[in-house]
Amino acid sequence: MSERVPVLKIGDVLLVSIQVELEDQVVLELQDDLAARIVDSGATGVVIDITAVEIVDSFVGRMLATTAAISRMLDAQTVVVGMRPAVAITLVELGLSLGGVRTALTLEKGLEILARRDDSRPARR
Amino acid sequence: MSERVPVLKIGDVLLVSIQVELEDQVVLELQDDLAARIVDSGATGVVIDITAVEIVDSFVGRMLATTAAISRMLDAQTVVVGMRPAVAITLVELGLSLGGVRTALTLEKGLEILARRDDSRPARR
């Protein structure tokens, strides 16, 4: 049986840290879990930490794009953090430039981006 | 005979709550009604509440996009509220990311978004 990717809550932000191999079923469960958590918690932001991801393929690239799109539909902004140089290069080579998805080098900077966005909006709860 | 979707007015905002099954004829009537009401009332915003919508298909997704486009043409901003997690996932899977349409988790937050936008514009009447 495949592992689940945990979704943690830090204030108004949900943190997804990719530590396991992303098989189809894992990604589908993650997207289900994340969408449900955004609606339940009223989260305004999602950070996807891919520090542990050393190589990507088009499947992982599309996963990042679709997960961000689902979050946007639910009015939460996604920031992808911890992207390795080789991962960035591969994503561009694959033509997956993650348009519309913010990135930040570290988790800290990712949280800062989301906090700034939040300042310009009223509290959500 | 098919039911009509009522269009309610709350201040400068028109509220459309989708409670019935959206057949072709219902959608066409709704778009006619809504466009006429925007022009008659000078409404600056439209909230489409889809809380009661449990599953979507490409027809419903396109309806949301075209209704928002019609409202935009008439200078009213659309916010879609009450989207369920499964609906967000399906819309993304269908490739219907509702570009240009704001979403908010609740009716209250949707009205807040429109009220903020309104502050930055001159009164329309």
mmCIF file of C-alpha atoms in Angstrom:
data_model
loop_
_atom_site.group_PDB
_atom_site.id
_atom_site.type_symbol
_atom_site.label_atom_id
_atom_site.label_comp_id
_atom_site.label_asym_id
_atom_site.label_seq_id
_atom_site.Cartn_x
_atom_site.Cartn_y
_atom_site.Cartn_z
ATOM 1 C CA MET A 1 0.000 0.000 0.000
ATOM 2 C CA SER A 2 1.260 3.444 -0.832
ATOM 3 C CA GLU A 3 2.030 6.073 1.777
ATOM 4 C CA ARG A 4 0.056 9.263 2.144
ATOM 5 C CA VAL A 5 1.624 12.673 1.932
ATOM 6 C CA PRO A 6 0.840 14.530 5.174
ATOM 7 C CA VAL A 7 -0.779 17.970 5.051
ATOM 8 C CA LEU A 8 0.276 20.163 7.992
ATOM 9 C CA LYS A 9 -1.321 23.434 9.067
ATOM 10 C CA ILE A 10 0.775 26.474 10.049
ATOM 11 C CA GLY A 11 -1.554 29.371 10.780
ATOM 12 C CA ASP A 12 -3.489 30.077 7.592
ATOM 13 C CA VAL A 13 -1.107 28.028 5.470
ATOM 14 C CA LEU A 14 -1.154 24.333 4.647
ATOM 15 C CA LEU A 15 2.243 22.714 4.246
ATOM 16 C CA VAL A 16 2.750 19.710 1.999
ATOM 17 C CA SER A 17 6.186 18.158 2.155
ATOM 18 C CA ILE A 18 6.891 15.666 -0.599
ATOM 19 C CA GLN A 19 9.018 12.922 0.992
ATOM 20 C CA VAL A 20 7.720 9.832 -0.730
ATOM 21 C CA GLU A 21 7.756 8.671 -4.277
ATOM 22 C CA LEU A 22 4.828 10.182 -6.093
ATOM 23 C CA GLU A 23 2.839 7.399 -7.631
ATOM 24 C CA ASP A 24 -0.501 8.099 -9.262
ATOM 25 C CA GLN A 25 -2.545 6.970 -6.279
ATOM 26 C CA VAL A 26 -0.476 9.051 -3.837
ATOM 27 C CA VAL A 27 -0.986 12.177 -5.933
ATOM 28 C CA LEU A 28 -4.733 11.651 -6.249
ATOM 29 C CA GLU A 29 -5.058 11.145 -2.490
ATOM 30 C CA LEU A 30 -2.922 14.193 -1.815
ATOM 31 C CA GLN A 31 -5.075 16.368 -4.065
ATOM 32 C CA ASP A 32 -8.237 15.069 -2.390
ATOM 33 C CA ASP A 33 -6.822 15.629 1.098
ATOM 34 C CA LEU A 34 -5.474 19.066 0.287
ATOM 35 C CA ALA A 35 -8.710 20.297 -1.326
ATOM 36 C CA ALA A 36 -10.732 19.060 1.661
ATOM 37 C CA ARG A 37 -8.328 20.679 4.134
ATOM 38 C CA ILE A 38 -8.412 24.038 2.320
ATOM 39 C CA VAL A 39 -12.197 24.114 2.505
ATOM 40 C CA ASP A 40 -12.342 22.865 6.117
ATOM 41 C CA SER A 41 -9.674 25.219 7.428
ATOM 42 C CA GLY A 42 -10.243 28.243 5.221
ATOM 43 C CA ALA A 43 -6.503 28.256 4.478
ATOM 44 C CA THR A 44 -5.342 31.120 2.277
ATOM 45 C CA GLY A 45 -2.082 29.559 1.160
ATOM 46 C CA VAL A 46 -0.410 26.250 0.336
ATOM 47 C CA VAL A 47 3.315 25.566 0.459
ATOM 48 C CA ILE A 48 4.567 22.516 -1.419
ATOM 49 C CA ASP A 49 8.053 21.653 -0.210
ATOM 50 C CA ILE A 50 9.975 19.668 -2.832
ATOM 51 C CA THR A 51 13.391 19.845 -1.123
ATOM 52 C CA ALA A 52 13.514 16.049 -1.024
ATOM 53 C CA VAL A 53 12.635 15.700 -4.706
ATOM 54 C CA GLU A 54 15.854 15.069 -6.600
ATOM 55 C CA ILE A 55 14.537 14.246 -10.014
ATOM 56 C CA VAL A 56 11.287 15.138 -11.716
ATOM 57 C CA ASP A 57 9.501 13.871 -14.740
ATOM 58 C CA SER A 58 6.499 15.260 -16.558
ATOM 59 C CA PHE A 59 4.164 13.425 -14.165
ATOM 60 C CA VAL A 60 5.561 15.234 -11.123
ATOM 61 C CA GLY A 61 5.639 18.514 -13.021
ATOM 62 C CA ARG A 62 1.989 18.192 -13.970
ATOM 63 C CA MET A 63 1.144 17.217 -10.388
ATOM 64 C CA LEU A 64 2.607 20.493 -9.159
ATOM 65 C CA ALA A 65 0.665 22.461 -11.761
ATOM 66 C CA THR A 66 -2.666 20.719 -11.133
ATOM 67 C CA THR A 67 -2.325 20.880 -7.349
ATOM 68 C CA ALA A 68 -1.709 24.623 -7.604
ATOM 69 C CA ALA A 69 -4.703 24.997 -9.937
ATOM 70 C CA ILE A 70 -6.995 23.136 -7.520
ATOM 71 C CA SER A 71 -5.821 25.341 -4.645
ATOM 72 C CA ARG A 72 -6.395 28.472 -6.717
ATOM 73 C CA MET A 73 -9.953 27.309 -7.440
ATOM 74 C CA LEU A 74 -10.474 27.226 -3.692
ATOM 75 C CA ASP A 75 -8.961 30.706 -3.293
ATOM 76 C CA ALA A 76 -5.654 29.587 -1.810
ATOM 77 C CA GLN A 77 -2.333 30.608 -3.358
ATOM 78 C CA THR A 78 0.387 27.985 -3.846
ATOM 79 C CA VAL A 79 4.114 28.517 -3.408
ATOM 80 C CA VAL A 80 6.524 25.721 -4.352
ATOM 81 C CA VAL A 81 9.671 25.788 -2.214
ATOM 82 C CA GLY A 82 12.999 23.961 -2.124
ATOM 83 C CA MET A 83 13.383 23.393 -5.836
ATOM 84 C CA ARG A 84 16.810 21.967 -6.708
ATOM 85 C CA PRO A 85 18.709 23.383 -9.686
ATOM 86 C CA ALA A 86 18.435 20.140 -11.639
ATOM 87 C CA VAL A 87 14.689 20.029 -11.019
ATOM 88 C CA ALA A 88 14.252 23.579 -12.318
ATOM 89 C CA ILE A 89 16.236 22.739 -15.438
ATOM 90 C CA THR A 90 14.266 19.558 -16.101
ATOM 91 C CA LEU A 91 10.904 21.297 -15.631
ATOM 92 C CA VAL A 92 11.844 23.964 -18.171
ATOM 93 C CA GLU A 93 13.171 21.327 -20.578
ATOM 94 C CA LEU A 94 9.864 19.486 -20.261
ATOM 95 C CA GLY A 95 8.042 22.693 -21.143
ATOM 96 C CA LEU A 96 6.444 22.782 -17.703
ATOM 97 C CA SER A 97 7.264 26.269 -16.553
ATOM 98 C CA LEU A 98 4.560 26.199 -13.842
ATOM 99 C CA GLY A 99 2.947 29.393 -15.067
ATOM 100 C CA GLY A 100 0.944 30.972 -12.306
ATOM 101 C CA VAL A 101 2.732 29.076 -9.551
ATOM 102 C CA ARG A 102 4.982 31.125 -7.272
ATOM 103 C CA THR A 103 8.261 29.594 -6.167
ATOM 104 C CA ALA A 104 10.647 30.455 -3.338
ATOM 105 C CA LEU A 105 14.019 28.981 -2.481
ATOM 106 C CA THR A 106 13.206 28.154 1.121
ATOM 107 C CA LEU A 107 10.188 27.314 3.224
ATOM 108 C CA GLU A 108 10.761 30.517 5.206
ATOM 109 C CA LYS A 109 10.612 32.695 2.104
ATOM 110 C CA GLY A 110 7.563 30.810 0.870
ATOM 111 C CA LEU A 111 5.718 31.536 4.108
ATOM 112 C CA GLU A 112 6.766 35.196 3.840
ATOM 113 C CA ILE A 113 5.247 35.471 0.360
ATOM 114 C CA LEU A 114 1.958 34.058 1.601
ATOM 115 C CA ALA A 115 1.955 36.259 4.705
ATOM 116 C CA ARG A 116 2.420 39.346 2.536
ATOM 117 C CA ARG A 117 -0.448 38.349 0.312
ATOM 118 C CA ASP A 118 -2.581 37.855 3.373
ATOM 119 C CA ASP A 119 -1.938 41.346 4.735
ATOM 120 C CA SER A 120 -3.779 42.827 1.799
ATOM 121 C CA ARG A 121 -6.865 40.744 2.463
ATOM 122 C CA PRO A 122 -9.262 40.690 5.363
ATOM 123 C CA ALA A 123 -9.121 37.804 7.810
ATOM 124 C CA ARG A 124 -10.830 34.773 6.392
ATOM 125 C CA ARG A 125 -12.382 33.523 9.582
ATOM 126 C CA MET B 1 -41.181 22.995 -17.719
ATOM 127 C CA SER B 2 -37.822 23.774 -16.264
ATOM 128 C CA GLU B 3 -37.340 25.959 -13.217
ATOM 129 C CA ARG B 4 -35.687 29.358 -13.333
ATOM 130 C CA VAL B 5 -32.675 30.245 -11.231
ATOM 131 C CA PRO B 6 -33.606 33.300 -9.126
ATOM 132 C CA VAL B 7 -31.370 36.370 -9.198
ATOM 133 C CA LEU B 8 -31.420 38.249 -5.869
ATOM 134 C CA LYS B 9 -30.103 41.747 -5.255
ATOM 135 C CA ILE B 10 -28.009 42.575 -2.161
ATOM 136 C CA GLY B 11 -26.914 46.196 -2.368
ATOM 137 C CA ASP B 12 -24.795 46.525 -5.497
ATOM 138 C CA VAL B 13 -24.371 42.788 -5.840
ATOM 139 C CA LEU B 14 -26.547 40.244 -7.632
ATOM 140 C CA LEU B 15 -26.672 36.826 -6.020
ATOM 141 C CA VAL B 16 -27.311 33.711 -8.062
ATOM 142 C CA SER B 17 -27.731 30.538 -6.049
ATOM 143 C CA ILE B 18 -27.647 27.388 -8.113
ATOM 144 C CA GLN B 19 -30.156 25.023 -6.510
ATOM 145 C CA VAL B 20 -31.617 23.298 -9.530
ATOM 146 C CA GLU B 21 -30.187 21.018 -12.121
ATOM 147 C CA LEU B 22 -28.594 23.117 -14.836
ATOM 148 C CA GLU B 23 -30.120 22.103 -18.105
ATOM 149 C CA ASP B 24 -29.356 24.024 -21.281
ATOM 150 C CA GLN B 25 -32.573 26.022 -21.205
ATOM 151 C CA VAL B 26 -32.131 26.970 -17.516
ATOM 152 C CA VAL B 27 -28.615 28.266 -18.173
ATOM 153 C CA LEU B 28 -29.673 30.310 -21.185
ATOM 154 C CA GLU B 29 -32.529 31.888 -19.214
ATOM 155 C CA LEU B 30 -30.229 32.573 -16.280
ATOM 156 C CA GLN B 31 -27.690 34.319 -18.490
ATOM 157 C CA ASP B 32 -30.452 36.417 -20.098
ATOM 158 C CA ASP B 33 -31.955 37.313 -16.717
ATOM 159 C CA LEU B 34 -28.610 38.104 -15.153
ATOM 160 C CA ALA B 35 -27.410 40.298 -18.013
ATOM 161 C CA ALA B 36 -30.702 42.243 -17.961
ATOM 162 C CA ARG B 37 -30.570 42.643 -14.177
ATOM 163 C CA ILE B 38 -26.958 43.890 -14.246
ATOM 164 C CA VAL B 39 -27.898 46.583 -16.744
ATOM 165 C CA ASP B 40 -31.180 47.493 -14.992
ATOM 166 C CA SER B 41 -29.701 47.651 -11.517
ATOM 167 C CA GLY B 42 -26.215 48.941 -12.291
ATOM 168 C CA ALA B 43 -24.841 46.089 -10.157
ATOM 169 C CA THR B 44 -21.061 46.069 -9.793
ATOM 170 C CA GLY B 45 -20.714 42.461 -8.734
ATOM 171 C CA VAL B 46 -22.197 39.020 -9.178
ATOM 172 C CA VAL B 47 -21.907 36.168 -6.706
ATOM 173 C CA ILE B 48 -22.639 32.681 -7.997
ATOM 174 C CA ASP B 49 -23.215 30.357 -5.065
ATOM 175 C CA ILE B 50 -22.519 26.731 -6.003
ATOM 176 C CA THR B 51 -22.660 25.288 -2.481
ATOM 177 C CA ALA B 52 -25.485 22.988 -3.566
ATOM 178 C CA VAL B 53 -23.566 21.754 -6.607
ATOM 179 C CA GLU B 54 -22.015 18.422 -5.698
ATOM 180 C CA ILE B 55 -20.731 17.307 -9.054
ATOM 181 C CA VAL B 56 -19.815 19.270 -12.141
ATOM 182 C CA ASP B 57 -19.233 18.367 -15.732
ATOM 183 C CA SER B 58 -17.786 20.395 -18.560
ATOM 184 C CA PHE B 59 -21.208 21.913 -19.277
ATOM 185 C CA VAL B 60 -21.503 23.406 -15.793
ATOM 186 C CA GLY B 61 -17.867 24.477 -15.865
ATOM 187 C CA ARG B 62 -18.363 26.309 -19.141
ATOM 188 C CA MET B 63 -21.568 27.857 -17.796
ATOM 189 C CA LEU B 64 -19.621 29.389 -14.909
ATOM 190 C CA ALA B 65 -16.958 30.720 -17.270
ATOM 191 C CA THR B 66 -19.408 32.182 -19.798
ATOM 192 C CA THR B 67 -21.643 33.708 -17.121
ATOM 193 C CA ALA B 68 -18.600 35.402 -15.600
ATOM 194 C CA ALA B 69 -17.520 36.622 -19.051
ATOM 195 C CA ILE B 70 -20.963 38.110 -19.759
ATOM 196 C CA SER B 71 -20.947 39.892 -16.389
ATOM 197 C CA ARG B 72 -17.443 41.228 -17.031
ATOM 198 C CA MET B 73 -18.621 42.627 -20.368
ATOM 199 C CA LEU B 74 -21.230 44.554 -18.420
ATOM 200 C CA ASP B 75 -18.607 45.780 -15.917
ATOM 201 C CA ALA B 76 -19.636 43.525 -13.056
ATOM 202 C CA GLN B 77 -17.098 41.269 -11.368
ATOM 203 C CA THR B 78 -18.053 37.664 -10.663
ATOM 204 C CA VAL B 79 -17.060 35.690 -7.588
ATOM 205 C CA VAL B 80 -17.928 31.997 -7.409
ATOM 206 C CA VAL B 81 -18.520 30.863 -3.829
ATOM 207 C CA GLY B 82 -19.115 27.583 -2.036
ATOM 208 C CA MET B 83 -17.056 25.381 -4.291
ATOM 209 C CA ARG B 84 -16.709 21.874 -2.896
ATOM 210 C CA PRO B 85 -13.312 20.163 -2.961
ATOM 211 C CA ALA B 86 -14.455 17.530 -5.455
ATOM 212 C CA VAL B 87 -15.834 20.237 -7.738
ATOM 213 C CA ALA B 88 -12.498 22.081 -7.745
ATOM 214 C CA ILE B 89 -10.648 18.881 -8.605
ATOM 215 C CA THR B 90 -13.052 18.001 -11.416
ATOM 216 C CA LEU B 91 -12.871 21.485 -12.945
ATOM 217 C CA VAL B 92 -9.075 21.319 -13.022
ATOM 218 C CA GLU B 93 -9.150 17.794 -14.459
ATOM 219 C CA LEU B 94 -11.491 19.066 -17.187
ATOM 220 C CA GLY B 95 -9.000 21.812 -17.967
ATOM 221 C CA LEU B 96 -11.537 24.463 -16.907
ATOM 222 C CA SER B 97 -9.529 26.569 -14.514
ATOM 223 C CA LEU B 98 -11.973 29.510 -14.646
ATOM 224 C CA GLY B 99 -9.217 31.941 -15.476
ATOM 225 C CA GLY B 100 -10.258 35.437 -14.529
ATOM 226 C CA VAL B 101 -13.011 34.279 -12.190
ATOM 227 C CA ARG B 102 -12.422 34.934 -8.501
ATOM 228 C CA THR B 103 -13.477 32.303 -6.031
ATOM 229 C CA ALA B 104 -14.126 32.466 -2.316
ATOM 230 C CA LEU B 105 -15.004 29.707 0.096
ATOM 231 C CA THR B 106 -18.133 31.339 1.514
ATOM 232 C CA LEU B 107 -20.814 33.805 0.444
ATOM 233 C CA GLU B 108 -19.641 36.182 3.168
ATOM 234 C CA LYS B 109 -16.079 36.217 1.841
ATOM 235 C CA GLY B 110 -17.329 36.619 -1.716
ATOM 236 C CA LEU B 111 -19.304 39.710 -0.723
ATOM 237 C CA GLU B 112 -16.208 41.054 1.052
ATOM 238 C CA ILE B 113 -14.131 40.728 -2.119
ATOM 239 C CA LEU B 114 -16.735 42.645 -4.108
ATOM 240 C CA ALA B 115 -17.125 45.308 -1.410
ATOM 241 C CA ARG B 116 -13.363 45.921 -1.451
ATOM 242 C CA ARG B 117 -13.341 46.227 -5.218
ATOM 243 C CA ASP B 118 -16.229 48.642 -4.990
ATOM 244 C CA ASP B 119 -14.395 50.952 -2.606
ATOM 245 C CA SER B 120 -11.806 51.611 -5.259
ATOM 246 C CA ARG B 121 -14.362 52.637 -7.876
ATOM 247 C CA PRO B 122 -16.647 55.617 -8.125
ATOM 248 C CA ALA B 123 -20.342 55.072 -7.424
ATOM 249 C CA ARG B 124 -22.241 53.921 -10.495
ATOM 250 C CA ARG B 125 -25.491 55.726 -9.791
#
